Amino acid sequence: MDRKQFMTLVGTSIGAIVLQHCLSGCKNEKDEAIDPNNGPGTGNTGLTLDLSNAAYAALNTNGGYVYVSGIIVARTSAGAYIAVSQACTHQGVSVQYRSSNNDFYCSAHGSRFSTTGAVVAGPATSALKQYKTELTGTTLRVTE
Ligand code: FES
C-alpha cells in the first residue's frame, strides 16, 4: 500500500465514522417515542406516546394538543384523549383543537370538525380520520 492508498483509506474511514455520529445525533427526542414502522397505516399497530416525555407535555393539561406523524392528539376539557388526522380535508392545512368549543378548527378557511372528525362547518366536505386512543399509566396508544 502506498501513501496515496493509505490516505484514501483513512479518509474514507473517518468520513464513515463522522457520518454515523451525525445521523445518530440528528435523531430528535420526539421521534424516539415513535416507532415509524408501526404508525397508523403501516400495519395498524399505532403510535405509542410516553406522556412523561417533555415533547408531549401539552397532553398532560386539559385542552392541550400535539401533532405526531400526521395526527393531532388532544386532551379535551373533560380529560379524554382524542385523535384525528392533522390535515384539513379542504386543502391540507393543520387543524387545531379548541377546548372552548371542543372541536377541531382550521384557521385557513374556517372549517370545523367534531371531536370524532365529522364536518361541522365547511368549506371542507370530508371528515377527518378518527383514531382510537388508550391510556395505560403514562403511555398513550393511538391506533386505527
Ligand atoms: S384548508 Fe382547512 S378550511 Fe381550507
PDB file of N, CA and C in Angstrom, residues 58-139:
ATOM      1  N   ALA A  58     -47.962  18.854  26.573  1.00  0.00           N
ATOM      2  CA  ALA A  58     -49.259  19.501  26.344  1.00  0.00           C
ATOM      3  C   ALA A  58     -50.415  18.548  26.622  1.00  0.00           C
ATOM      4  N   LEU A  59     -50.158  17.255  26.504  1.00  0.00           N
ATOM      5  CA  LEU A  59     -51.234  16.284  26.706  1.00  0.00           C
ATOM      6  C   LEU A  59     -51.501  15.999  28.181  1.00  0.00           C
ATOM      7  N   ASN A  60     -50.742  16.620  29.052  1.00  0.00           N
ATOM      8  CA  ASN A  60     -50.986  16.459  30.479  1.00  0.00           C
ATOM      9  C   ASN A  60     -51.908  17.545  31.015  1.00  0.00           C
ATOM     10  N   THR A  61     -52.365  18.422  30.123  1.00  0.00           N
ATOM     11  CA  THR A  61     -53.254  19.514  30.505  1.00  0.00           C
ATOM     12  C   THR A  61     -54.517  19.441  29.653  1.00  0.00           C
ATOM     13  N   ASN A  62     -55.667  19.589  30.292  1.00  0.00           N
ATOM     14  CA  ASN A  62     -56.915  19.621  29.524  1.00  0.00           C
ATOM     15  C   ASN A  62     -56.853  20.746  28.503  1.00  0.00           C
ATOM     16  N   GLY A  63     -57.225  20.438  27.276  1.00  0.00           N
ATOM     17  CA  GLY A  63     -57.201  21.436  26.208  1.00  0.00           C
ATOM     18  C   GLY A  63     -55.910  21.430  25.410  1.00  0.00           C
ATOM     19  N   GLY A  64     -54.912  20.702  25.871  1.00  0.00           N
ATOM     20  CA  GLY A  64     -53.633  20.661  25.156  1.00  0.00           C
ATOM     21  C   GLY A  64     -53.683  19.697  23.980  1.00  0.00           C
ATOM     22  N   TYR A  65     -52.802  19.925  23.033  1.00  0.00           N
ATOM     23  CA  TYR A  65     -52.722  19.010  21.887  1.00  0.00           C
ATOM     24  C   TYR A  65     -51.329  19.028  21.294  1.00  0.00           C
ATOM     25  N   VAL A  66     -51.002  17.948  20.570  1.00  0.00           N
ATOM     26  CA  VAL A  66     -49.720  17.830  19.865  1.00  0.00           C
ATOM     27  C   VAL A  66     -49.989  17.223  18.493  1.00  0.00           C
ATOM     28  N   TYR A  67     -49.028  17.436  17.598  1.00  0.00           N
ATOM     29  CA  TYR A  67     -49.060  16.791  16.287  1.00  0.00           C
ATOM     30  C   TYR A  67     -47.999  15.697  16.284  1.00  0.00           C
ATOM     31  N   VAL A  68     -48.392  14.512  15.891  1.00  0.00           N
ATOM     32  CA  VAL A  68     -47.447  13.397  15.805  1.00  0.00           C
ATOM     33  C   VAL A  68     -47.736  12.598  14.542  1.00  0.00           C
ATOM     34  N   SER A  69     -46.764  12.511  13.682  1.00  0.00           N
ATOM     35  CA  SER A  69     -46.872  11.659  12.487  1.00  0.00           C
ATOM     36  C   SER A  69     -48.167  11.881  11.712  1.00  0.00           C
ATOM     37  N   GLY A  70     -48.534  13.155  11.519  1.00  0.00           N
ATOM     38  CA  GLY A  70     -49.728  13.464  10.724  1.00  0.00           C
ATOM     39  C   GLY A  70     -51.042  13.339  11.463  1.00  0.00           C
ATOM     40  N   ILE A  71     -50.948  13.187  12.780  1.00  0.00           N
ATOM     41  CA  ILE A  71     -52.147  13.039  13.612  1.00  0.00           C
ATOM     42  C   ILE A  71     -52.136  14.142  14.668  1.00  0.00           C
ATOM     43  N   ILE A  72     -53.301  14.722  14.942  1.00  0.00           N
ATOM     44  CA  ILE A  72     -53.407  15.651  16.057  1.00  0.00           C
ATOM     45  C   ILE A  72     -54.032  14.873  17.215  1.00  0.00           C
ATOM     46  N   VAL A  73     -53.315  14.865  18.327  1.00  0.00           N
ATOM     47  CA  VAL A  73     -53.774  14.178  19.528  1.00  0.00           C
ATOM     48  C   VAL A  73     -54.083  15.263  20.547  1.00  0.00           C
ATOM     49  N   ALA A  74     -55.290  15.232  21.099  1.00  0.00           N
ATOM     50  CA  ALA A  74     -55.712  16.291  22.015  1.00  0.00           C
ATOM     51  C   ALA A  74     -56.269  15.705  23.299  1.00  0.00           C
ATOM     52  N   ARG A  75     -56.214  16.513  24.337  1.00  0.00           N
ATOM     53  CA  ARG A  75     -56.858  16.158  25.611  1.00  0.00           C
ATOM     54  C   ARG A  75     -57.994  17.152  25.800  1.00  0.00           C
ATOM     55  N   THR A  76     -59.207  16.638  25.840  1.00  0.00           N
ATOM     56  CA  THR A  76     -60.375  17.518  25.916  1.00  0.00           C
ATOM     57  C   THR A  76     -60.455  18.193  27.285  1.00  0.00           C
ATOM     58  N   SER A  77     -61.385  19.135  27.376  1.00  0.00           N
ATOM     59  CA  SER A  77     -61.582  19.829  28.654  1.00  0.00           C
ATOM     60  C   SER A  77     -62.089  18.871  29.718  1.00  0.00           C
ATOM     61  N   ALA A  78     -62.636  17.726  29.297  1.00  0.00           N
ATOM     62  CA  ALA A  78     -63.098  16.709  30.242  1.00  0.00           C
ATOM     63  C   ALA A  78     -61.987  15.708  30.568  1.00  0.00           C
ATOM     64  N   GLY A  79     -60.827  15.855  29.928  1.00  0.00           N
ATOM     65  CA  GLY A  79     -59.701  14.982  30.230  1.00  0.00           C
ATOM     66  C   GLY A  79     -59.594  13.742  29.359  1.00  0.00           C
ATOM     67  N   ALA A  80     -60.458  13.628  28.341  1.00  0.00           N
ATOM     68  CA  ALA A  80     -60.402  12.471  27.439  1.00  0.00           C
ATOM     69  C   ALA A  80     -59.380  12.726  26.341  1.00  0.00           C
ATOM     70  N   TYR A  81     -58.749  11.652  25.886  1.00  0.00           N
ATOM     71  CA  TYR A  81     -57.800  11.767  24.778  1.00  0.00           C
ATOM     72  C   TYR A  81     -58.511  11.429  23.475  1.00  0.00           C
ATOM     73  N   ILE A  82     -58.334  12.303  22.490  1.00  0.00           N
ATOM     74  CA  ILE A  82     -58.940  12.099  21.177  1.00  0.00           C
ATOM     75  C   ILE A  82     -57.863  12.323  20.120  1.00  0.00           C
ATOM     76  N   ALA A  83     -58.066  11.721  18.966  1.00  0.00           N
ATOM     77  CA  ALA A  83     -57.070  11.856  17.896  1.00  0.00           C
ATOM     78  C   ALA A  83     -57.746  11.760  16.540  1.00  0.00           C
ATOM     79  N   VAL A  84     -57.358  12.651  15.641  1.00  0.00           N
ATOM     80  CA  VAL A  84     -57.846  12.637  14.259  1.00  0.00           C
ATOM     81  C   VAL A  84     -56.678  13.006  13.352  1.00  0.00           C
ATOM     82  N   SER A  85     -56.875  12.824  12.069  1.00  0.00           N
ATOM     83  CA  SER A  85     -55.826  13.218  11.131  1.00  0.00           C
ATOM     84  C   SER A  85     -55.612  14.728  11.204  1.00  0.00           C
ATOM     85  N   GLN A  86     -54.365  15.113  11.058  1.00  0.00           N
ATOM     86  CA  GLN A  86     -53.947  16.514  11.254  1.00  0.00           C
ATOM     87  C   GLN A  86     -54.358  17.431  10.106  1.00  0.00           C
ATOM     88  N   ALA A  87     -54.343  16.911   8.891  1.00  0.00           N
ATOM     89  CA  ALA A  87     -54.544  17.748   7.706  1.00  0.00           C
ATOM     90  C   ALA A  87     -56.022  17.965   7.416  1.00  0.00           C
ATOM     91  N   CYS A  88     -56.412  19.215   7.332  1.00  0.00           N
ATOM     92  CA  CYS A  88     -57.780  19.575   6.960  1.00  0.00           C
ATOM     93  C   CYS A  88     -58.091  18.939   5.608  1.00  0.00           C
ATOM     94  N   THR A  89     -59.298  18.408   5.490  1.00  0.00           N
ATOM     95  CA  THR A  89     -59.673  17.737   4.246  1.00  0.00           C
ATOM     96  C   THR A  89     -60.008  18.720   3.134  1.00  0.00           C
ATOM     97  N   HIS A  90     -60.000  20.015   3.441  1.00  0.00           N
ATOM     98  CA  HIS A  90     -60.234  21.000   2.381  1.00  0.00           C
ATOM     99  C   HIS A  90     -58.976  21.186   1.554  1.00  0.00           C
ATOM    100  N   GLN A  91     -57.933  21.748   2.174  1.00  0.00           N
ATOM    101  CA  GLN A  91     -56.683  21.974   1.423  1.00  0.00           C
ATOM    102  C   GLN A  91     -55.443  21.596   2.214  1.00  0.00           C
ATOM    103  N   GLY A  92     -55.624  20.802   3.254  1.00  0.00           N
ATOM    104  CA  GLY A  92     -54.476  20.210   3.919  1.00  0.00           C
ATOM    105  C   GLY A  92     -53.784  21.003   5.012  1.00  0.00           C
ATOM    106  N   VAL A  93     -54.340  22.126   5.409  1.00  0.00           N
ATOM    107  CA  VAL A  93     -53.732  22.914   6.488  1.00  0.00           C
ATOM    108  C   VAL A  93     -53.964  22.178   7.820  1.00  0.00           C
ATOM    109  N   SER A  94     -53.030  22.281   8.741  1.00  0.00           N
ATOM    110  CA  SER A  94     -53.169  21.610  10.036  1.00  0.00           C
ATOM    111  C   SER A  94     -54.322  22.188  10.837  1.00  0.00           C
ATOM    112  N   VAL A  95     -55.176  21.314  11.331  1.00  0.00           N
ATOM    113  CA  VAL A  95     -56.261  21.766  12.198  1.00  0.00           C
ATOM    114  C   VAL A  95     -55.731  21.944  13.612  1.00  0.00           C
ATOM    115  N   GLN A  96     -56.475  22.695  14.411  1.00  0.00           N
ATOM    116  CA  GLN A  96     -56.130  22.926  15.810  1.00  0.00           C
ATOM    117  C   GLN A  96     -57.273  22.392  16.670  1.00  0.00           C
ATOM    118  N   TYR A  97     -56.949  21.988  17.890  1.00  0.00           N
ATOM    119  CA  TYR A  97     -58.013  21.618  18.819  1.00  0.00           C
ATOM    120  C   TYR A  97     -58.382  22.846  19.633  1.00  0.00           C
ATOM    121  N   ARG A  98     -59.670  23.126  19.741  1.00  0.00           N
ATOM    122  CA  ARG A  98     -60.148  24.267  20.536  1.00  0.00           C
ATOM    123  C   ARG A  98     -60.966  23.729  21.698  1.00  0.00           C
ATOM    124  N   SER A  99     -60.393  23.789  22.879  1.00  0.00           N
ATOM    125  CA  SER A  99     -61.098  23.246  24.036  1.00  0.00           C
ATOM    126  C   SER A  99     -62.355  24.059  24.359  1.00  0.00           C
ATOM    127  N   SER A 100     -62.345  25.348  24.064  1.00  0.00           N
ATOM    128  CA  SER A 100     -63.509  26.183  24.371  1.00  0.00           C
ATOM    129  C   SER A 100     -64.731  25.747  23.557  1.00  0.00           C
ATOM    130  N   ASN A 101     -64.499  25.224  22.374  1.00  0.00           N
ATOM    131  CA  ASN A 101     -65.596  24.751  21.521  1.00  0.00           C
ATOM    132  C   ASN A 101     -65.649  23.224  21.469  1.00  0.00           C
ATOM    133  N   ASN A 102     -64.632  22.595  22.035  1.00  0.00           N
ATOM    134  CA  ASN A 102     -64.484  21.138  21.966  1.00  0.00           C
ATOM    135  C   ASN A 102     -64.599  20.654  20.522  1.00  0.00           C
ATOM    136  N   ASP A 103     -63.801  21.267  19.662  1.00  0.00           N
ATOM    137  CA  ASP A 103     -63.816  20.877  18.253  1.00  0.00           C
ATOM    138  C   ASP A 103     -62.430  21.052  17.645  1.00  0.00           C
ATOM    139  N   PHE A 104     -62.314  20.625  16.407  1.00  0.00           N
ATOM    140  CA  PHE A 104     -61.087  20.864  15.638  1.00  0.00           C
ATOM    141  C   PHE A 104     -61.405  21.961  14.631  1.00  0.00           C
ATOM    142  N   TYR A 105     -60.490  22.907  14.511  1.00  0.00           N
ATOM    143  CA  TYR A 105     -60.734  24.089  13.696  1.00  0.00           C
ATOM    144  C   TYR A 105     -59.579  24.306  12.721  1.00  0.00           C
ATOM    145  N   CYS A 106     -59.919  24.674  11.496  1.00  0.00           N
ATOM    146  CA  CYS A 106     -58.901  25.008  10.501  1.00  0.00           C
ATOM    147  C   CYS A 106     -58.955  26.510  10.266  1.00  0.00           C
ATOM    148  N   SER A 107     -57.888  27.172  10.602  1.00  0.00           N
ATOM    149  CA  SER A 107     -57.864  28.632  10.513  1.00  0.00           C
ATOM    150  C   SER A 107     -57.714  29.129   9.071  1.00  0.00           C
ATOM    151  N   ALA A 108     -57.409  28.243   8.143  1.00  0.00           N
ATOM    152  CA  ALA A 108     -57.205  28.694   6.763  1.00  0.00           C
ATOM    153  C   ALA A 108     -58.495  29.244   6.159  1.00  0.00           C
ATOM    154  N   HIS A 109     -59.571  28.460   6.264  1.00  0.00           N
ATOM    155  CA  HIS A 109     -60.838  28.895   5.666  1.00  0.00           C
ATOM    156  C   HIS A 109     -62.015  28.651   6.595  1.00  0.00           C
ATOM    157  N   GLY A 110     -61.732  28.293   7.836  1.00  0.00           N
ATOM    158  CA  GLY A 110     -62.785  28.209   8.841  1.00  0.00           C
ATOM    159  C   GLY A 110     -63.519  26.891   8.978  1.00  0.00           C
ATOM    160  N   SER A 111     -63.055  25.831   8.392  1.00  0.00           N
ATOM    161  CA  SER A 111     -63.743  24.549   8.570  1.00  0.00           C
ATOM    162  C   SER A 111     -63.678  24.121  10.030  1.00  0.00           C
ATOM    163  N   ARG A 112     -64.754  23.489  10.462  1.00  0.00           N
ATOM    164  CA  ARG A 112     -64.808  22.979  11.824  1.00  0.00           C
ATOM    165  C   ARG A 112     -65.195  21.515  11.787  1.00  0.00           C
ATOM    166  N   PHE A 113     -64.609  20.753  12.719  1.00  0.00           N
ATOM    167  CA  PHE A 113     -64.838  19.308  12.786  1.00  0.00           C
ATOM    168  C   PHE A 113     -65.151  18.939  14.232  1.00  0.00           C
ATOM    169  N   SER A 114     -66.010  17.930  14.390  1.00  0.00           N
ATOM    170  CA  SER A 114     -66.330  17.445  15.731  1.00  0.00           C
ATOM    171  C   SER A 114     -65.136  16.683  16.307  1.00  0.00           C
ATOM    172  N   THR A 115     -65.264  16.252  17.539  1.00  0.00           N
ATOM    173  CA  THR A 115     -64.184  15.501  18.174  1.00  0.00           C
ATOM    174  C   THR A 115     -63.994  14.123  17.535  1.00  0.00           C
ATOM    175  N   THR A 116     -64.967  13.688  16.747  1.00  0.00           N
ATOM    176  CA  THR A 116     -64.814  12.421  16.019  1.00  0.00           C
ATOM    177  C   THR A 116     -64.308  12.653  14.598  1.00  0.00           C
ATOM    178  N   GLY A 117     -64.141  13.915  14.233  1.00  0.00           N
ATOM    179  CA  GLY A 117     -63.627  14.248  12.910  1.00  0.00           C
ATOM    180  C   GLY A 117     -64.702  14.600  11.893  1.00  0.00           C
ATOM    181  N   ALA A 118     -65.972  14.489  12.266  1.00  0.00           N
ATOM    182  CA  ALA A 118     -67.053  14.792  11.325  1.00  0.00           C
ATOM    183  C   ALA A 118     -67.063  16.287  11.001  1.00  0.00           C
ATOM    184  N   VAL A 119     -67.435  16.617   9.776  1.00  0.00           N
ATOM    185  CA  VAL A 119     -67.511  18.019   9.371  1.00  0.00           C
ATOM    186  C   VAL A 119     -68.689  18.686  10.076  1.00  0.00           C
ATOM    187  N   VAL A 120     -68.411  19.799  10.732  1.00  0.00           N
ATOM    188  CA  VAL A 120     -69.455  20.605  11.372  1.00  0.00           C
ATOM    189  C   VAL A 120     -69.745  21.830  10.503  1.00  0.00           C
ATOM    190  N   ALA A 121     -68.692  22.378   9.901  1.00  0.00           N
ATOM    191  CA  ALA A 121     -68.843  23.537   9.016  1.00  0.00           C
ATOM    192  C   ALA A 121     -67.760  23.490   7.951  1.00  0.00           C
ATOM    193  N   GLY A 122     -68.137  23.845   6.716  1.00  0.00           N
ATOM    194  CA  GLY A 122     -67.217  23.834   5.578  1.00  0.00           C
ATOM    195  C   GLY A 122     -66.351  25.071   5.537  1.00  0.00           C
ATOM    196  N   PRO A 123     -65.573  25.136   4.477  1.00  0.00           N
ATOM    197  CA  PRO A 123     -65.760  24.507   3.172  1.00  0.00           C
ATOM    198  C   PRO A 123     -65.367  23.018   3.068  1.00  0.00           C
ATOM    199  N   ALA A 124     -64.707  22.459   4.057  1.00  0.00           N
ATOM    200  CA  ALA A 124     -64.380  21.034   3.979  1.00  0.00           C
ATOM    201  C   ALA A 124     -65.679  20.221   3.887  1.00  0.00           C
ATOM    202  N   THR A 125     -65.652  19.162   3.119  1.00  0.00           N
ATOM    203  CA  THR A 125     -66.841  18.317   2.978  1.00  0.00           C
ATOM    204  C   THR A 125     -66.589  16.885   3.447  1.00  0.00           C
ATOM    205  N   SER A 126     -65.320  16.552   3.699  1.00  0.00           N
ATOM    206  CA  SER A 126     -64.975  15.193   4.146  1.00  0.00           C
ATOM    207  C   SER A 126     -64.485  15.223   5.586  1.00  0.00           C
ATOM    208  N   ALA A 127     -64.796  14.163   6.289  1.00  0.00           N
ATOM    209  CA  ALA A 127     -64.397  14.052   7.692  1.00  0.00           C
ATOM    210  C   ALA A 127     -62.895  13.835   7.834  1.00  0.00           C
ATOM    211  N   LEU A 128     -62.376  14.221   8.979  1.00  0.00           N
ATOM    212  CA  LEU A 128     -61.013  13.861   9.360  1.00  0.00           C
ATOM    213  C   LEU A 128     -61.042  12.402   9.806  1.00  0.00           C
ATOM    214  N   LYS A 129     -59.958  11.686   9.582  1.00  0.00           N
ATOM    215  CA  LYS A 129     -59.907  10.288  10.025  1.00  0.00           C
ATOM    216  C   LYS A 129     -59.756  10.248  11.537  1.00  0.00           C
ATOM    217  N   GLN A 130     -60.591   9.462  12.166  1.00  0.00           N
ATOM    218  CA  GLN A 130     -60.537   9.340  13.616  1.00  0.00           C
ATOM    219  C   GLN A 130     -59.656   8.162  14.020  1.00  0.00           C
ATOM    220  N   TYR A 131     -58.900   8.344  15.090  1.00  0.00           N
ATOM    221  CA  TYR A 131     -58.071   7.277  15.648  1.00  0.00           C
ATOM    222  C   TYR A 131     -58.542   6.964  17.064  1.00  0.00           C
ATOM    223  N   LYS A 132     -58.279   5.742  17.485  1.00  0.00           N
ATOM    224  CA  LYS A 132     -58.613   5.325  18.848  1.00  0.00           C
ATOM    225  C   LYS A 132     -57.464   5.692  19.767  1.00  0.00           C
ATOM    226  N   THR A 133     -57.778   5.964  21.009  1.00  0.00           N
ATOM    227  CA  THR A 133     -56.735   6.233  21.995  1.00  0.00           C
ATOM    228  C   THR A 133     -56.966   5.351  23.214  1.00  0.00           C
ATOM    229  N   GLU A 134     -55.860   4.988  23.861  1.00  0.00           N
ATOM    230  CA  GLU A 134     -55.973   4.187  25.080  1.00  0.00           C
ATOM    231  C   GLU A 134     -54.815   4.560  25.996  1.00  0.00           C
ATOM    232  N   LEU A 135     -55.159   4.999  27.184  1.00  0.00           N
ATOM    233  CA  LEU A 135     -54.140   5.407  28.154  1.00  0.00           C
ATOM    234  C   LEU A 135     -53.904   4.304  29.177  1.00  0.00           C
ATOM    235  N   THR A 136     -52.643   3.936  29.356  1.00  0.00           N
ATOM    236  CA  THR A 136     -52.242   2.990  30.390  1.00  0.00           C
ATOM    237  C   THR A 136     -51.089   3.630  31.146  1.00  0.00           C
ATOM    238  N   GLY A 137     -51.353   4.052  32.375  1.00  0.00           N
ATOM    239  CA  GLY A 137     -50.327   4.772  33.127  1.00  0.00           C
ATOM    240  C   GLY A 137     -50.013   6.075  32.431  1.00  0.00           C
ATOM    241  N   THR A 138     -48.772   6.254  32.011  1.00  0.00           N
ATOM    242  CA  THR A 138     -48.400   7.457  31.264  1.00  0.00           C
ATOM    243  C   THR A 138     -48.170   7.124  29.790  1.00  0.00           C
ATOM    244  N   THR A 139     -48.609   5.962  29.363  1.00  0.00           N
ATOM    245  CA  THR A 139     -48.436   5.555  27.969  1.00  0.00           C
ATOM    246  C   THR A 139     -49.759   5.695  27.221  1.00  0.00           C
TER     247      THR A 139
END
